Amino acid sequence: MLNLRTGRPIHLKNQSKLPPKINEGEEDLPGLCRKNVWTFHWAIGSPAVLLLSGVGPPKHLKKFDIPIVVALKDVGRQMKDDPCISLMADSRPLNCPADTPQVAGISEDLKFIIEAGVLPISANSALFPVAAKLAYPESKGRLKLNSVDLRENPTVKFNYLSKEEDLKQCVEMGELLQRVVNSQAVTAFFGAEHKKDVLVGSEDLPGLCKKNVRTFYHYHDGCSVGSVIDSDYRVYRLWSKRIAGR
């Protein structure tokens, strides 16, 4: 092994950590590959590929006449996505260059992540949305096939805020967003004409959450550890198959 910067050999202190060599006569490469198949289809593609391969809830597979290879009822049945809501930091379009959304803050308990950006609405004007997402939601959804054609997208329903605890957390998230939008730093950025009437009352926050919840593009748990794959990412009862994106 070479150091790519210096071109000199790297001497490893613990040689036992190197991957085992394939000795002649013990195991060939095709056999090794068949015993260690990894797929990288991520949270939506992974359960879809398993279902199309005959791994999943028998009732759903029979609907498409897919032969059952392994009956695993939780494939695609614990889908989650981190719900997100946003507020406008100012309701007036201003002349400002566009800027992509960036993480602006993370709560101490890592529960809320705030991002902000500059959203262009014309050649010389932009709006300033501030958004936050809820990490680790409890609400679960489901992924279903629409056909046996891999090129056709499956149907996914995330059931955002269907759990009361998620709605409660979303209200807290909305209150946090309002404090951010009304902070001295944001007020100083927009100047004396900064409008505070874009904010809503605390009694309106549950309705705001339900009406304006959207995706943060952080889908996960299409193939959950413990019900579909083990801690080594191996599909239960199909041990040569591993799921990298779940």
mmCIF file of C-alpha atoms in Angstrom:
data_model
loop_
_atom_site.group_PDB
_atom_site.id
_atom_site.type_symbol
_atom_site.label_atom_id
_atom_site.label_comp_id
_atom_site.label_asym_id
_atom_site.label_seq_id
_atom_site.Cartn_x
_atom_site.Cartn_y
_atom_site.Cartn_z
ATOM 1 C CA MET A 1 0.000 0.000 0.000
ATOM 2 C CA LEU A 2 1.374 3.422 -1.000
ATOM 3 C CA ASN A 3 0.997 6.875 0.459
ATOM 4 C CA LEU A 4 -0.612 8.797 -2.416
ATOM 5 C CA ARG A 5 1.088 12.038 -1.380
ATOM 6 C CA THR A 6 4.676 10.795 -0.935
ATOM 7 C CA GLY A 7 4.613 7.641 -3.055
ATOM 8 C CA ARG A 8 6.279 5.682 -0.251
ATOM 9 C CA PRO A 9 5.048 2.352 1.162
ATOM 10 C CA ILE A 10 2.770 2.420 4.206
ATOM 11 C CA HIS A 11 3.764 -0.058 6.910
ATOM 12 C CA LEU A 12 0.716 -1.176 8.877
ATOM 13 C CA LYS A 13 1.294 -1.836 12.568
ATOM 14 C CA ASN A 14 -1.507 -4.361 12.907
ATOM 15 C CA GLN A 15 -1.352 -6.740 9.970
ATOM 16 C CA SER A 16 -4.218 -8.796 11.408
ATOM 17 C CA LYS A 17 -6.664 -6.068 10.372
ATOM 18 C CA LEU A 18 -5.952 -6.639 6.702
ATOM 19 C CA PRO A 19 -8.686 -8.460 4.755
ATOM 20 C CA PRO A 20 -7.994 -12.199 4.433
ATOM 21 C CA LYS A 21 -6.215 -13.359 1.296
ATOM 22 C CA ILE A 22 -7.873 -15.768 -1.079
ATOM 23 C CA ASN A 23 -5.556 -18.747 -1.123
ATOM 24 C CA GLU A 24 -5.398 -20.852 -4.233
ATOM 25 C CA GLY A 25 -7.705 -23.835 -3.949
ATOM 26 C CA GLU A 26 -9.648 -22.486 -0.971
ATOM 27 C CA GLU A 27 -12.162 -20.161 -2.583
ATOM 28 C CA ASP A 28 -12.504 -18.575 -5.980
ATOM 29 C CA LEU A 29 -13.586 -15.018 -6.656
ATOM 30 C CA PRO A 30 -16.985 -15.899 -8.205
ATOM 31 C CA GLY A 31 -17.834 -17.918 -5.110
ATOM 32 C CA LEU A 32 -16.757 -15.086 -2.836
ATOM 33 C CA CYS A 33 -18.893 -12.632 -4.804
ATOM 34 C CA ARG A 34 -21.957 -14.860 -4.580
ATOM 35 C CA LYS A 35 -21.584 -14.984 -0.800
ATOM 36 C CA ASN A 36 -21.236 -11.214 -0.399
ATOM 37 C CA VAL A 37 -23.711 -9.385 -2.632
ATOM 38 C CA TRP A 38 -24.222 -5.727 -1.688
ATOM 39 C CA THR A 39 -26.926 -3.460 -3.089
ATOM 40 C CA PHE A 40 -26.875 0.343 -2.964
ATOM 41 C CA HIS A 41 -30.405 1.479 -3.767
ATOM 42 C CA TRP A 42 -30.976 3.608 -0.661
ATOM 43 C CA ALA A 43 -34.160 4.062 1.323
ATOM 44 C CA ILE A 44 -36.711 3.848 -1.490
ATOM 45 C CA GLY A 45 -34.868 1.695 -4.006
ATOM 46 C CA SER A 46 -33.754 -0.968 -1.513
ATOM 47 C CA PRO A 47 -37.226 -2.131 -0.401
ATOM 48 C CA ALA A 48 -38.472 -1.862 -3.990
ATOM 49 C CA VAL A 49 -35.676 -4.144 -5.240
ATOM 50 C CA LEU A 50 -36.334 -6.649 -2.448
ATOM 51 C CA LEU A 51 -40.050 -6.734 -3.250
ATOM 52 C CA LEU A 52 -39.377 -7.236 -6.953
ATOM 53 C CA SER A 53 -36.960 -10.022 -6.000
ATOM 54 C CA GLY A 54 -39.635 -11.865 -4.032
ATOM 55 C CA VAL A 55 -38.633 -10.704 -0.546
ATOM 56 C CA GLY A 56 -41.425 -9.011 1.376
ATOM 57 C CA PRO A 57 -45.033 -9.315 2.592
ATOM 58 C CA PRO A 58 -46.592 -12.358 0.845
ATOM 59 C CA LYS A 59 -49.956 -10.653 0.291
ATOM 60 C CA HIS A 60 -48.363 -7.726 -1.534
ATOM 61 C CA LEU A 61 -46.114 -9.986 -3.626
ATOM 62 C CA LYS A 62 -49.030 -12.206 -4.673
ATOM 63 C CA LYS A 63 -50.863 -9.141 -5.974
ATOM 64 C CA PHE A 64 -48.200 -8.878 -8.701
ATOM 65 C CA ASP A 65 -47.682 -12.644 -9.122
ATOM 66 C CA ILE A 66 -44.138 -12.339 -7.785
ATOM 67 C CA PRO A 67 -42.845 -15.719 -6.526
ATOM 68 C CA ILE A 68 -42.149 -15.574 -2.793
ATOM 69 C CA VAL A 69 -38.482 -16.185 -2.007
ATOM 70 C CA VAL A 70 -38.487 -14.971 1.607
ATOM 71 C CA ALA A 71 -41.564 -13.786 3.496
ATOM 72 C CA LEU A 72 -40.549 -10.639 5.406
ATOM 73 C CA LYS A 73 -43.602 -8.599 6.345
ATOM 74 C CA ASP A 74 -41.738 -5.381 7.239
ATOM 75 C CA VAL A 75 -40.078 -4.718 3.880
ATOM 76 C CA GLY A 76 -41.166 -1.181 2.983
ATOM 77 C CA ARG A 77 -43.600 -1.004 5.904
ATOM 78 C CA GLN A 78 -41.703 1.252 8.312
ATOM 79 C CA MET A 79 -40.836 4.107 5.963
ATOM 80 C CA LYS A 80 -39.924 7.397 7.621
ATOM 81 C CA ASP A 81 -39.008 10.876 6.481
ATOM 82 C CA ASP A 82 -37.952 13.787 8.677
ATOM 83 C CA PRO A 83 -40.825 16.318 8.521
ATOM 84 C CA CYS A 84 -39.949 19.929 7.801
ATOM 85 C CA ILE A 85 -41.758 23.271 8.114
ATOM 86 C CA SER A 86 -40.630 26.728 7.047
ATOM 87 C CA LEU A 87 -41.397 30.396 7.673
ATOM 88 C CA MET A 88 -40.511 33.471 5.669
ATOM 89 C CA ALA A 89 -37.996 35.607 7.519
ATOM 90 C CA ASP A 90 -39.437 38.591 5.651
ATOM 91 C CA SER A 91 -42.486 38.829 3.417
ATOM 92 C CA ARG A 92 -41.042 41.552 1.163
ATOM 93 C CA PRO A 93 -39.106 40.542 -1.963
ATOM 94 C CA LEU A 94 -35.648 42.122 -1.792
ATOM 95 C CA ASN A 95 -32.869 42.566 -4.315
ATOM 96 C CA CYS A 96 -30.358 39.982 -3.151
ATOM 97 C CA PRO A 97 -28.302 37.277 -4.901
ATOM 98 C CA ALA A 98 -29.642 33.756 -4.593
ATOM 99 C CA ASP A 99 -28.020 31.411 -2.104
ATOM 100 C CA THR A 100 -28.614 27.692 -1.676
ATOM 101 C CA PRO A 101 -30.118 26.506 1.637
ATOM 102 C CA GLN A 102 -27.485 25.823 4.277
ATOM 103 C CA VAL A 103 -27.573 24.475 7.818
ATOM 104 C CA ALA A 104 -27.826 27.457 10.150
ATOM 105 C CA GLY A 105 -28.194 25.743 13.519
ATOM 106 C CA ILE A 106 -28.725 22.479 15.398
ATOM 107 C CA SER A 107 -30.495 22.191 18.743
ATOM 108 C CA GLU A 108 -28.533 20.870 21.708
ATOM 109 C CA ASP A 109 -30.459 17.596 21.767
ATOM 110 C CA LEU A 110 -29.899 17.169 17.983
ATOM 111 C CA LYS A 111 -33.677 17.017 17.569
ATOM 112 C CA PHE A 112 -34.099 20.076 15.349
ATOM 113 C CA ILE A 113 -31.942 21.162 12.412
ATOM 114 C CA ILE A 114 -32.444 24.665 10.989
ATOM 115 C CA GLU A 115 -31.517 25.775 7.494
ATOM 116 C CA ALA A 116 -31.822 29.093 5.692
ATOM 117 C CA GLY A 117 -31.271 30.382 2.181
ATOM 118 C CA VAL A 118 -32.164 33.029 -0.367
ATOM 119 C CA LEU A 119 -34.931 31.969 -2.752
ATOM 120 C CA PRO A 120 -35.035 33.873 -6.077
ATOM 121 C CA ILE A 121 -38.500 34.712 -7.397
ATOM 122 C CA SER A 122 -37.427 36.936 -10.305
ATOM 123 C CA ALA A 123 -34.306 38.377 -11.899
ATOM 124 C CA ASN A 124 -33.939 41.051 -9.206
ATOM 125 C CA SER A 125 -35.906 39.889 -6.166
ATOM 126 C CA ALA A 126 -35.798 37.070 -3.639
ATOM 127 C CA LEU A 127 -37.466 35.751 -0.492
ATOM 128 C CA PHE A 128 -35.825 34.444 2.662
ATOM 129 C CA PRO A 129 -37.258 31.150 3.943
ATOM 130 C CA VAL A 130 -36.026 29.661 7.209
ATOM 131 C CA ALA A 131 -36.831 25.973 7.656
ATOM 132 C CA ALA A 132 -36.397 23.325 10.327
ATOM 133 C CA LYS A 133 -36.649 19.555 10.317
ATOM 134 C CA LEU A 134 -37.553 17.114 13.068
ATOM 135 C CA ALA A 135 -35.036 14.298 13.422
ATOM 136 C CA TYR A 136 -36.081 10.831 14.634
ATOM 137 C CA PRO A 137 -39.846 11.036 13.962
ATOM 138 C CA GLU A 138 -42.166 8.334 15.274
ATOM 139 C CA SER A 139 -44.685 8.424 12.413
ATOM 140 C CA LYS A 140 -44.321 5.571 9.932
ATOM 141 C CA GLY A 141 -45.465 5.100 6.367
ATOM 142 C CA ARG A 142 -45.304 2.436 3.708
ATOM 143 C CA LEU A 143 -43.837 1.737 0.285
ATOM 144 C CA LYS A 144 -45.832 -0.252 -2.281
ATOM 145 C CA LEU A 145 -45.063 -1.435 -5.777
ATOM 146 C CA ASN A 146 -47.080 -0.160 -8.718
ATOM 147 C CA SER A 147 -45.867 -2.782 -11.170
ATOM 148 C CA VAL A 148 -43.135 -5.362 -11.711
ATOM 149 C CA ASP A 149 -41.222 -2.885 -13.874
ATOM 150 C CA LEU A 150 -38.138 -1.698 -11.983
ATOM 151 C CA ARG A 151 -38.225 1.548 -13.970
ATOM 152 C CA GLU A 152 -41.617 2.513 -12.551
ATOM 153 C CA ASN A 153 -41.465 4.339 -9.249
ATOM 154 C CA PRO A 154 -43.187 2.760 -6.252
ATOM 155 C CA THR A 155 -45.813 4.592 -4.217
ATOM 156 C CA VAL A 156 -44.615 5.918 -0.863
ATOM 157 C CA LYS A 157 -46.789 7.413 1.861
ATOM 158 C CA PHE A 158 -44.909 8.763 4.888
ATOM 159 C CA ASN A 159 -47.888 9.712 7.103
ATOM 160 C CA TYR A 160 -46.208 12.879 8.339
ATOM 161 C CA LEU A 161 -47.168 13.922 11.894
ATOM 162 C CA SER A 162 -49.622 11.047 12.279
ATOM 163 C CA LYS A 163 -48.213 10.406 15.753
ATOM 164 C CA GLU A 164 -49.238 12.919 18.404
ATOM 165 C CA GLU A 165 -45.665 13.176 19.698
ATOM 166 C CA ASP A 166 -44.441 14.263 16.252
ATOM 167 C CA LEU A 167 -47.080 17.005 16.090
ATOM 168 C CA LYS A 168 -46.056 18.185 19.554
ATOM 169 C CA GLN A 169 -42.415 18.311 18.479
ATOM 170 C CA CYS A 170 -43.394 20.162 15.317
ATOM 171 C CA VAL A 171 -45.102 22.852 17.393
ATOM 172 C CA GLU A 172 -41.891 23.233 19.425
ATOM 173 C CA MET A 173 -40.000 23.463 16.160
ATOM 174 C CA GLY A 174 -42.329 26.217 14.954
ATOM 175 C CA GLU A 175 -41.796 28.185 18.154
ATOM 176 C CA LEU A 176 -38.047 27.842 17.686
ATOM 177 C CA LEU A 177 -38.320 29.070 14.094
ATOM 178 C CA GLN A 178 -40.248 32.122 15.234
ATOM 179 C CA ARG A 179 -37.549 32.982 17.762
ATOM 180 C CA VAL A 180 -34.922 32.654 15.036
ATOM 181 C CA VAL A 181 -36.871 34.819 12.580
ATOM 182 C CA ASN A 182 -37.445 37.437 15.292
ATOM 183 C CA SER A 183 -33.855 37.405 16.551
ATOM 184 C CA GLN A 184 -31.592 40.447 16.619
ATOM 185 C CA ALA A 185 -29.303 38.924 13.992
ATOM 186 C CA VAL A 186 -32.120 38.489 11.475
ATOM 187 C CA THR A 187 -33.598 41.901 12.295
ATOM 188 C CA ALA A 188 -30.194 43.527 11.774
ATOM 189 C CA PHE A 189 -29.868 41.771 8.419
ATOM 190 C CA PHE A 190 -33.186 43.066 7.095
ATOM 191 C CA GLY A 191 -33.001 46.498 8.721
ATOM 192 C CA ALA A 192 -35.582 48.634 10.466
ATOM 193 C CA GLU A 193 -38.352 47.698 8.043
ATOM 194 C CA HIS A 194 -38.191 44.027 8.989
ATOM 195 C CA LYS A 195 -41.786 42.803 9.182
ATOM 196 C CA LYS A 196 -42.769 40.684 12.153
ATOM 197 C CA ASP A 197 -46.324 40.111 10.986
ATOM 198 C CA VAL A 198 -45.174 37.055 9.031
ATOM 199 C CA LEU A 199 -45.175 35.171 12.324
ATOM 200 C CA VAL A 200 -48.163 33.243 13.641
ATOM 201 C CA GLY A 201 -49.644 32.824 17.084
ATOM 202 C CA SER A 202 -48.798 29.756 19.147
ATOM 203 C CA GLU A 203 -52.403 28.569 18.892
ATOM 204 C CA ASP A 204 -52.037 28.455 15.105
ATOM 205 C CA LEU A 205 -48.864 26.370 15.081
ATOM 206 C CA PRO A 206 -50.524 22.908 15.021
ATOM 207 C CA GLY A 207 -52.500 23.976 11.960
ATOM 208 C CA LEU A 208 -49.387 25.470 10.373
ATOM 209 C CA CYS A 209 -47.523 22.212 10.912
ATOM 210 C CA LYS A 210 -50.243 20.058 9.365
ATOM 211 C CA LYS A 211 -50.799 22.398 6.433
ATOM 212 C CA ASN A 212 -47.194 23.180 5.550
ATOM 213 C CA VAL A 213 -45.277 20.033 6.465
ATOM 214 C CA ARG A 214 -42.966 18.919 3.677
ATOM 215 C CA THR A 215 -40.064 16.617 3.049
ATOM 216 C CA PHE A 216 -36.474 17.251 4.083
ATOM 217 C CA TYR A 217 -35.363 14.532 1.640
ATOM 218 C CA HIS A 218 -34.082 12.282 4.421
ATOM 219 C CA TYR A 219 -35.988 9.071 3.752
ATOM 220 C CA HIS A 220 -35.043 6.045 5.822
ATOM 221 C CA ASP A 221 -36.117 2.721 7.324
ATOM 222 C CA GLY A 222 -37.395 1.094 4.151
ATOM 223 C CA CYS A 223 -35.401 -1.937 5.324
ATOM 224 C CA SER A 224 -35.214 -1.650 9.103
ATOM 225 C CA VAL A 225 -32.454 -3.200 11.180
ATOM 226 C CA GLY A 226 -33.970 -5.911 13.346
ATOM 227 C CA SER A 227 -36.926 -6.758 11.129
ATOM 228 C CA VAL A 228 -35.523 -6.871 7.576
ATOM 229 C CA ILE A 229 -31.740 -6.798 7.986
ATOM 230 C CA ASP A 230 -29.399 -7.620 10.862
ATOM 231 C CA SER A 231 -26.683 -5.407 12.367
ATOM 232 C CA ASP A 232 -24.303 -6.492 9.581
ATOM 233 C CA TYR A 233 -26.838 -5.347 6.937
ATOM 234 C CA ARG A 234 -27.609 -8.918 5.868
ATOM 235 C CA VAL A 235 -31.167 -9.652 4.768
ATOM 236 C CA TYR A 236 -32.751 -12.174 7.126
ATOM 237 C CA ARG A 237 -32.906 -15.711 5.718
ATOM 238 C CA LEU A 238 -31.035 -14.484 2.652
ATOM 239 C CA TRP A 239 -27.653 -14.097 4.295
ATOM 240 C CA SER A 240 -25.559 -13.523 1.165
ATOM 241 C CA LYS A 241 -27.530 -10.352 0.375
ATOM 242 C CA ARG A 242 -26.621 -7.096 2.133
ATOM 243 C CA ILE A 243 -28.404 -3.747 1.992
ATOM 244 C CA ALA A 244 -26.174 -0.665 2.206
ATOM 245 C CA GLY A 245 -28.830 2.033 1.836
ATOM 246 C CA ARG A 246 -31.946 1.485 3.870
#
